[in-house]
mmCIF file of C-alpha atoms in Angstrom:
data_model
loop_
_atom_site.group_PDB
_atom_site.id
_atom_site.type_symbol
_atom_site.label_atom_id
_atom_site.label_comp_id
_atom_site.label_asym_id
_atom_site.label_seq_id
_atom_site.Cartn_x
_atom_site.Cartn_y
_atom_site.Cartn_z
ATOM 1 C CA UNK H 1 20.430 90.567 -29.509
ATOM 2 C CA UNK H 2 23.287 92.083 -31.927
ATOM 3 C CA UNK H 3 25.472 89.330 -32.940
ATOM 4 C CA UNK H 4 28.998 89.238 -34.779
ATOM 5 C CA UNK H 5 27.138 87.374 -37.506
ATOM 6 C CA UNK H 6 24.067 89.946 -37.741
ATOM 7 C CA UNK H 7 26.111 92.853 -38.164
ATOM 8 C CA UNK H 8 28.043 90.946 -40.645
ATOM 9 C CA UNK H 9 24.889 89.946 -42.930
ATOM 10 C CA UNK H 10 23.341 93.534 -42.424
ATOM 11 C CA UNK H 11 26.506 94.896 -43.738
ATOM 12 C CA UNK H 12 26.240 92.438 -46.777
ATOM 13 C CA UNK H 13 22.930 93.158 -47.312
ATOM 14 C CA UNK H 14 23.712 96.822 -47.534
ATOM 15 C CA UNK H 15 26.446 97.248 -49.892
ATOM 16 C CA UNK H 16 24.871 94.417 -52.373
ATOM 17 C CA UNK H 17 21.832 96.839 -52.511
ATOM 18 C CA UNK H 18 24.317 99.662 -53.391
ATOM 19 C CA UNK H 19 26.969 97.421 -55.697
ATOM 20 C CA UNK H 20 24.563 94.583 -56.891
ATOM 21 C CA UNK H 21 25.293 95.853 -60.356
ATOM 22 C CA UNK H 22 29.141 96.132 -60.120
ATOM 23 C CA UNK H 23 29.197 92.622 -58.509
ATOM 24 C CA UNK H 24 27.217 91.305 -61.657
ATOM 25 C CA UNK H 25 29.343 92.457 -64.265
ATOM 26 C CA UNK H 26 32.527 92.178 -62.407
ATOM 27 C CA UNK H 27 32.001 88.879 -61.170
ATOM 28 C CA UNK H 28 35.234 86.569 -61.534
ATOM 29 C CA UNK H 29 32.543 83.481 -62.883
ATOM 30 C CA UNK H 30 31.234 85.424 -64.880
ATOM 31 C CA UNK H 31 27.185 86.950 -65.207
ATOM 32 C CA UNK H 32 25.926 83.796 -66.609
ATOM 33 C CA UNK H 33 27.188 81.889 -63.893
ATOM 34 C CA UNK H 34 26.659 84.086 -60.971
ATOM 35 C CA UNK H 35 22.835 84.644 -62.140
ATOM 36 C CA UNK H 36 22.507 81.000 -62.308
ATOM 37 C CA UNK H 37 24.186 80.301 -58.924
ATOM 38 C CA UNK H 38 21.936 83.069 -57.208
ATOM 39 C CA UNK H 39 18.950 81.689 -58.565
ATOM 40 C CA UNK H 40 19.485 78.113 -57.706
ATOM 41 C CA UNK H 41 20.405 79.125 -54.260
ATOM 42 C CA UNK H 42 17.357 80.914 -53.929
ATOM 43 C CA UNK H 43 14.910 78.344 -55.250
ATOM 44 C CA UNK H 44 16.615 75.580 -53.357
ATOM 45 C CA UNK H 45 15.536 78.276 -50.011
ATOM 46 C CA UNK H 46 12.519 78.846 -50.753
ATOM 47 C CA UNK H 47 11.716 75.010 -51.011
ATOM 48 C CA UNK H 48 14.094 73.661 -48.235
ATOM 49 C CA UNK H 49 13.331 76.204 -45.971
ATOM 50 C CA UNK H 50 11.140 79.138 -46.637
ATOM 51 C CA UNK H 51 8.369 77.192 -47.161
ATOM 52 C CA UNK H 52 8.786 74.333 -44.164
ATOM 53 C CA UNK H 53 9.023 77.473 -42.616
ATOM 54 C CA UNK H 54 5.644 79.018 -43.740
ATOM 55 C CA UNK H 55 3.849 75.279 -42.738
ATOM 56 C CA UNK H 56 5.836 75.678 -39.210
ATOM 57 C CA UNK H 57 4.358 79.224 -38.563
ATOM 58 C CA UNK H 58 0.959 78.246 -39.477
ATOM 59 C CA UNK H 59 0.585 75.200 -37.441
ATOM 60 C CA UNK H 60 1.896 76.847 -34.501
ATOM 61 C CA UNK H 61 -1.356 79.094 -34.753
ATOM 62 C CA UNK H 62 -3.349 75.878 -35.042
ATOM 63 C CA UNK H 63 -7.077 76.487 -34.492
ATOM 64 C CA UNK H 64 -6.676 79.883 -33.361
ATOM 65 C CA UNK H 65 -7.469 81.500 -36.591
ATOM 66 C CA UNK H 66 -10.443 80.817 -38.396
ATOM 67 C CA UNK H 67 -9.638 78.639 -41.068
ATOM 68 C CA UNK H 68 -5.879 77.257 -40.229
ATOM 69 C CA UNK H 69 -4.655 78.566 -44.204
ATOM 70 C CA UNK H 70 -4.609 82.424 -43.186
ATOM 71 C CA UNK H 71 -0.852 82.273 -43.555
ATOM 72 C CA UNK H 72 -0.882 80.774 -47.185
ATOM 73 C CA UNK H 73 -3.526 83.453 -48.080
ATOM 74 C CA UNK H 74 -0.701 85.746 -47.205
ATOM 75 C CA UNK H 75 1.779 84.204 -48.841
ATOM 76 C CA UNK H 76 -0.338 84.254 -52.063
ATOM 77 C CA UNK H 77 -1.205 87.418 -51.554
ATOM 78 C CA UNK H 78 2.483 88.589 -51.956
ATOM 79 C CA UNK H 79 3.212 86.374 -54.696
ATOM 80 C CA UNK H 80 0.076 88.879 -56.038
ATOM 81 C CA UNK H 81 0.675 91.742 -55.701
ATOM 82 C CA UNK H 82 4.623 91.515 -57.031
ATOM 83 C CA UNK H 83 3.398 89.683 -59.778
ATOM 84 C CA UNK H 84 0.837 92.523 -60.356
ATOM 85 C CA UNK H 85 4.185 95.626 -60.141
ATOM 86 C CA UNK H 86 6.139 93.101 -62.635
ATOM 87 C CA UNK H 87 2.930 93.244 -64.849
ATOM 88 C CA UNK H 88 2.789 96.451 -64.772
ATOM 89 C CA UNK H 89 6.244 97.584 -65.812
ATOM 90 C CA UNK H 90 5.527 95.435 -69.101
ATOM 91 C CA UNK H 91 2.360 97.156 -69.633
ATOM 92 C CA UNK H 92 1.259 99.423 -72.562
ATOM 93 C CA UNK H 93 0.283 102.047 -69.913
ATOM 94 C CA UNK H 94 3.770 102.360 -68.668
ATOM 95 C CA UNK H 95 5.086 102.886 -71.997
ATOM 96 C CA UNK H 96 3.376 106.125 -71.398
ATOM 97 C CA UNK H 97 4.591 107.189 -68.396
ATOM 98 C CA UNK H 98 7.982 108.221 -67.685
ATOM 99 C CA UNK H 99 10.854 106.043 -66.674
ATOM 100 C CA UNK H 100 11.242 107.769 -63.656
ATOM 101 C CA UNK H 101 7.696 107.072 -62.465
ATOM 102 C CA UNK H 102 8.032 103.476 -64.118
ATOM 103 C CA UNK H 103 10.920 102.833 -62.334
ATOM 104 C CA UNK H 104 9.657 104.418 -58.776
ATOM 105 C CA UNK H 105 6.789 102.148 -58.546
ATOM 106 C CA UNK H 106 8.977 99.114 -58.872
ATOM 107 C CA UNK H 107 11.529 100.574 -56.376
ATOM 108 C CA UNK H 108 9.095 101.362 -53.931
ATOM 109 C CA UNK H 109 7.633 97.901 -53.867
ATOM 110 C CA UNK H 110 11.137 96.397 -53.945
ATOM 111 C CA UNK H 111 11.741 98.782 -50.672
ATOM 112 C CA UNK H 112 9.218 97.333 -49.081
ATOM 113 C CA UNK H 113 10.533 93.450 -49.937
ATOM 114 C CA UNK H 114 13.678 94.755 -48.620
ATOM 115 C CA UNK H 115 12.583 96.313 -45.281
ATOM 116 C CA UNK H 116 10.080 93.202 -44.977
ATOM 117 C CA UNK H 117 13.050 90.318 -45.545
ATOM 118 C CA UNK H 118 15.491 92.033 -43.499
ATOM 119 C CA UNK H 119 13.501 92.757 -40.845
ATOM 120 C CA UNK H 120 12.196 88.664 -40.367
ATOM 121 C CA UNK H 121 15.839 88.157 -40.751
ATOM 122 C CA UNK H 122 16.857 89.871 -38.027
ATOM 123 C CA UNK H 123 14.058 89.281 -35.845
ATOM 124 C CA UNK H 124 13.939 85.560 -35.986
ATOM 125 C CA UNK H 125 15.650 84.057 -33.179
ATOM 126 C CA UNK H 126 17.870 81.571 -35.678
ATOM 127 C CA UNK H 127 21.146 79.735 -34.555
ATOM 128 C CA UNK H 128 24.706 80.960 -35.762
ATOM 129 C CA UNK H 129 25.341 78.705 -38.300
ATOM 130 C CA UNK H 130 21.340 79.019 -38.927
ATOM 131 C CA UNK H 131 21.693 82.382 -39.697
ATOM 132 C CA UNK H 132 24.630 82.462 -42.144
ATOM 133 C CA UNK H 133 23.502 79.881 -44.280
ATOM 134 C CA UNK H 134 19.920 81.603 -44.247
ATOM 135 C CA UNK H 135 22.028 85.373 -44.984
ATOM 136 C CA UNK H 136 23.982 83.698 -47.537
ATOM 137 C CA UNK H 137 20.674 82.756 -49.544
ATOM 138 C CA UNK H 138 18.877 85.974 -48.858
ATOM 139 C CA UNK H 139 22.455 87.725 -50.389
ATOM 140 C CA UNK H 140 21.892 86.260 -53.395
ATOM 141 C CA UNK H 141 18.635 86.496 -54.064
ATOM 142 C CA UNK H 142 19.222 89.907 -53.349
ATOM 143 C CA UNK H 143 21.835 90.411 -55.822
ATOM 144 C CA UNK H 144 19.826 88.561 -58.520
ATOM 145 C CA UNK H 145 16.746 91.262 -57.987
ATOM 146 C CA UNK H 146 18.394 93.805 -57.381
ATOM 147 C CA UNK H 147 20.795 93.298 -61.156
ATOM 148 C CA UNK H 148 17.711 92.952 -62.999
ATOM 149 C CA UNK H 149 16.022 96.293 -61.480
ATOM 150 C CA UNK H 150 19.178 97.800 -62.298
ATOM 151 C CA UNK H 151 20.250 96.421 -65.271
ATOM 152 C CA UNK H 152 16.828 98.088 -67.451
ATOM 153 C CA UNK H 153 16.852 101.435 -65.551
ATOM 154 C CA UNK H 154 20.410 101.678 -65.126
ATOM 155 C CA UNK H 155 21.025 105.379 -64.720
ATOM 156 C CA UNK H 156 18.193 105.926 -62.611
ATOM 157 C CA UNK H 157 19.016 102.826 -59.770
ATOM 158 C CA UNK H 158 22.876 104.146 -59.972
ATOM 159 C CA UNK H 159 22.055 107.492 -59.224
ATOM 160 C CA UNK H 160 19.005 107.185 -56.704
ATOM 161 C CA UNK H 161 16.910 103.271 -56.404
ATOM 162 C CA UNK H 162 19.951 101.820 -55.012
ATOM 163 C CA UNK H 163 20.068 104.107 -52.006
ATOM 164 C CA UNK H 164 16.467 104.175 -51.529
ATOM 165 C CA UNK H 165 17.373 100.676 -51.817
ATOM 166 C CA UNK H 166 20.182 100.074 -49.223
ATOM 167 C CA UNK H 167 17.699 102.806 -47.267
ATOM 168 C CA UNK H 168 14.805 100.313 -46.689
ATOM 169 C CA UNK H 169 17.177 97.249 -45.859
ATOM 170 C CA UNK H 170 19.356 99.168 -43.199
ATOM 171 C CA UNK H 171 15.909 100.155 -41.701
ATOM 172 C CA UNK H 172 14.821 96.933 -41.931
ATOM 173 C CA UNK H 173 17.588 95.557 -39.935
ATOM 174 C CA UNK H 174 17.537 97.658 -37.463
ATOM 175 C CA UNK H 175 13.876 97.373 -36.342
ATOM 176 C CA UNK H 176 14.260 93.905 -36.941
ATOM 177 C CA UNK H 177 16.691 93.673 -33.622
ATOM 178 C CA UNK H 178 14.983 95.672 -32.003
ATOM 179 C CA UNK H 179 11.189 95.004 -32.653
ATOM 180 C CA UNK H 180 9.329 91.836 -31.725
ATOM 181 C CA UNK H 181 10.676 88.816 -32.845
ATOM 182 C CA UNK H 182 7.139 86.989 -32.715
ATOM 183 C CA UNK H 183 3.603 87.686 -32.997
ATOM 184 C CA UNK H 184 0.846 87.462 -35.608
ATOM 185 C CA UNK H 185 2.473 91.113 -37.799
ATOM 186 C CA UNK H 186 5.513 88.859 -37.340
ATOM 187 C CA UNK H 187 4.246 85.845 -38.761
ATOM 188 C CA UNK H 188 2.455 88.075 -41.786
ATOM 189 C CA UNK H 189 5.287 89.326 -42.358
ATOM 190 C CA UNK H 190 7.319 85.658 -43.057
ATOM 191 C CA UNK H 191 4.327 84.838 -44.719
ATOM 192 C CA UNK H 192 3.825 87.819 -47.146
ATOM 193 C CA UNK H 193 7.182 87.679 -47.674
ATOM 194 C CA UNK H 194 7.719 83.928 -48.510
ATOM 195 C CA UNK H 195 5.218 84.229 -51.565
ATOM 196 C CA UNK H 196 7.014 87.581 -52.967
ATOM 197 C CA UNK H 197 10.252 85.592 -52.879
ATOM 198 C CA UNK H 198 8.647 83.025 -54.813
ATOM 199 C CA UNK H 199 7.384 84.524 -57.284
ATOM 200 C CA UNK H 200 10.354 86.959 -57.641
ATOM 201 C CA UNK H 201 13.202 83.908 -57.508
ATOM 202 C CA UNK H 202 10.610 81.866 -60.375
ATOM 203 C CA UNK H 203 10.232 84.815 -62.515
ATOM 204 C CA UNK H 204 13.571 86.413 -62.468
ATOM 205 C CA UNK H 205 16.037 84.065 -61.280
ATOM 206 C CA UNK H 206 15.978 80.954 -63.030
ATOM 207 C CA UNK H 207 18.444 80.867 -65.537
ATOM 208 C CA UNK H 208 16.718 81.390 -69.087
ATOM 209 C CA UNK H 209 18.524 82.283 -72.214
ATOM 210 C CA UNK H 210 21.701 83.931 -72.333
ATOM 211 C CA UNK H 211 21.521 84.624 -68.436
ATOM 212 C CA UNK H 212 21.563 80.486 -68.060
ATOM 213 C CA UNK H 213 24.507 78.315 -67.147
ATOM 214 C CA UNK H 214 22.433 75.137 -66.201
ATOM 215 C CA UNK H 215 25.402 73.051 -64.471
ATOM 216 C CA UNK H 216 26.032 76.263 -62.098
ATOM 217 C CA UNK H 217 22.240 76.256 -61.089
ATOM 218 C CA UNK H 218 21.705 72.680 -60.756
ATOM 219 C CA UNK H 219 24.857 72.234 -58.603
ATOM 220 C CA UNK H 220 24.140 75.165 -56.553
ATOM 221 C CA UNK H 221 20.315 73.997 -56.017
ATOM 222 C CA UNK H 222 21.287 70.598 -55.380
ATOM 223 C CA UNK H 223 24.437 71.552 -53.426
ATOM 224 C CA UNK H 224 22.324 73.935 -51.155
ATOM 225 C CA UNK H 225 19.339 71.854 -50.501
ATOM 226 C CA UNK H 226 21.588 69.049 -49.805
ATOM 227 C CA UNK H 227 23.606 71.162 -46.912
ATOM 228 C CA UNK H 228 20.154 72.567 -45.604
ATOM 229 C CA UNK H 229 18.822 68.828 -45.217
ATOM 230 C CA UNK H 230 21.789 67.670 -43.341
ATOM 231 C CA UNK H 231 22.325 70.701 -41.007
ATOM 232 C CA UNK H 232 18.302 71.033 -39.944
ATOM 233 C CA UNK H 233 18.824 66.901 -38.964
ATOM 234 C CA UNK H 234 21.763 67.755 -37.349
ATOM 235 C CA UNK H 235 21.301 71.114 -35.401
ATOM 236 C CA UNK H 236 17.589 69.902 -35.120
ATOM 237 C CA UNK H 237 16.393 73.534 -37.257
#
């Protein structure tokens, strides 16, 4: 069902694919700070509630797949295989390839991860305030991969990735409400998903170097976990 708060977080989601870079440098805290607070949002997800979420998913299916860890085999498995289009961008052979075909590779993957995440997001049958808190973390972790795609191929995500982009995501949304919401493609899905975002949030947005402003990701992991723990007690997540 299309909700006030759906349509909200799809239109996010859209226009941070498009603008991702703009927000960045324009940001009123500045990049350091905005990197940092993306990424300790996102880890502080992925631990508080991606992967309780992952465990949830797979004991539901209990003994009805064959070895009850099918789920984490997925999750690795995305983790994988985004650490393997990461490797390759860094990758003598790609310094003999164009950018363009560099940079496609990456954004076609990174289409994917979009369609995938905003599909579960729209799909899973989540609570109101559920849903913004979960949108809130997914909008930052999508501006902090979505900067650093930009930020080293700049021209070419300005003038055609960040469409292709927004593209996938709007998709994504829209199947999402009006797909299934559950099922074992569904639960793939969450898991693939889960272990891309894991390895994407540890290998591009914690704060390292000049991109780091430690207090602003501690807070904002700490913060964020914090209001997670107290709202699943509360609304019983």
């Amino acid at each position: 069902m299309v909700t006030i708060e759906s349509i909200i977080i799809g239109i996010v989601f859209i226009l941070i694919q498009l603008y991702a870079l703009t927000i960045v440098e324009r940001s009123p805290i500045g990049e350091q700070k905005l990197l940092s607070l993306s990424g300790g949002v996102a880890i502080a997800c992925v631990f508080i509630y991606i992967l309780p979420t992952l465990h949830k998913k797979q004991e539901e299916f209990g003994g009805s797949l064959a070895l009850d860890t099918e789920l984490y085999f997925l999750g690795l498995l995305g983790l994988l295989v985004y650490f393997s289009v990461y490797s390759f961008a860094q990758t003598k052979a790609a310094t003999h390839l164009t950018e363009l075909t560099v940079y496609m590779v990456q954004a076609s993957f990174f289409m994917v991860y979009s369609f995938i995440i905003s599909y579960v997001v729209f799909s899973t049958d989540v609570k109101r305030v559920e849903s913004l808190f979960y949108g809130l973390a997914i909008s930052l972790h999508f501006i902090g991969w979505s900067y650093h795609l930009g930020k080293k191929h700049h021209r070419l995500h300005k003038n055609r990735g960040r469409y292709m982009l927004a593209g996938a995501t709007f998709l994504g949304s829209i199947m999402g409400v009006f797909g299934p919401s559950s099922g074992l493609l569904i639960e793939s899905m969450i898991a693939f998903s889960s272990g891309a975002m894991l390895f994407n949030v540890i290998s591009k947005e914690l704060p390292f170097e000049k991109h780091a402003h430690l207090p602003t990701f501690l807070i904002s992991s700490l913060v964020y976990a914090a209001t997670m723990i107290a709202l699943k007690a509360f609304f019983d997540w």
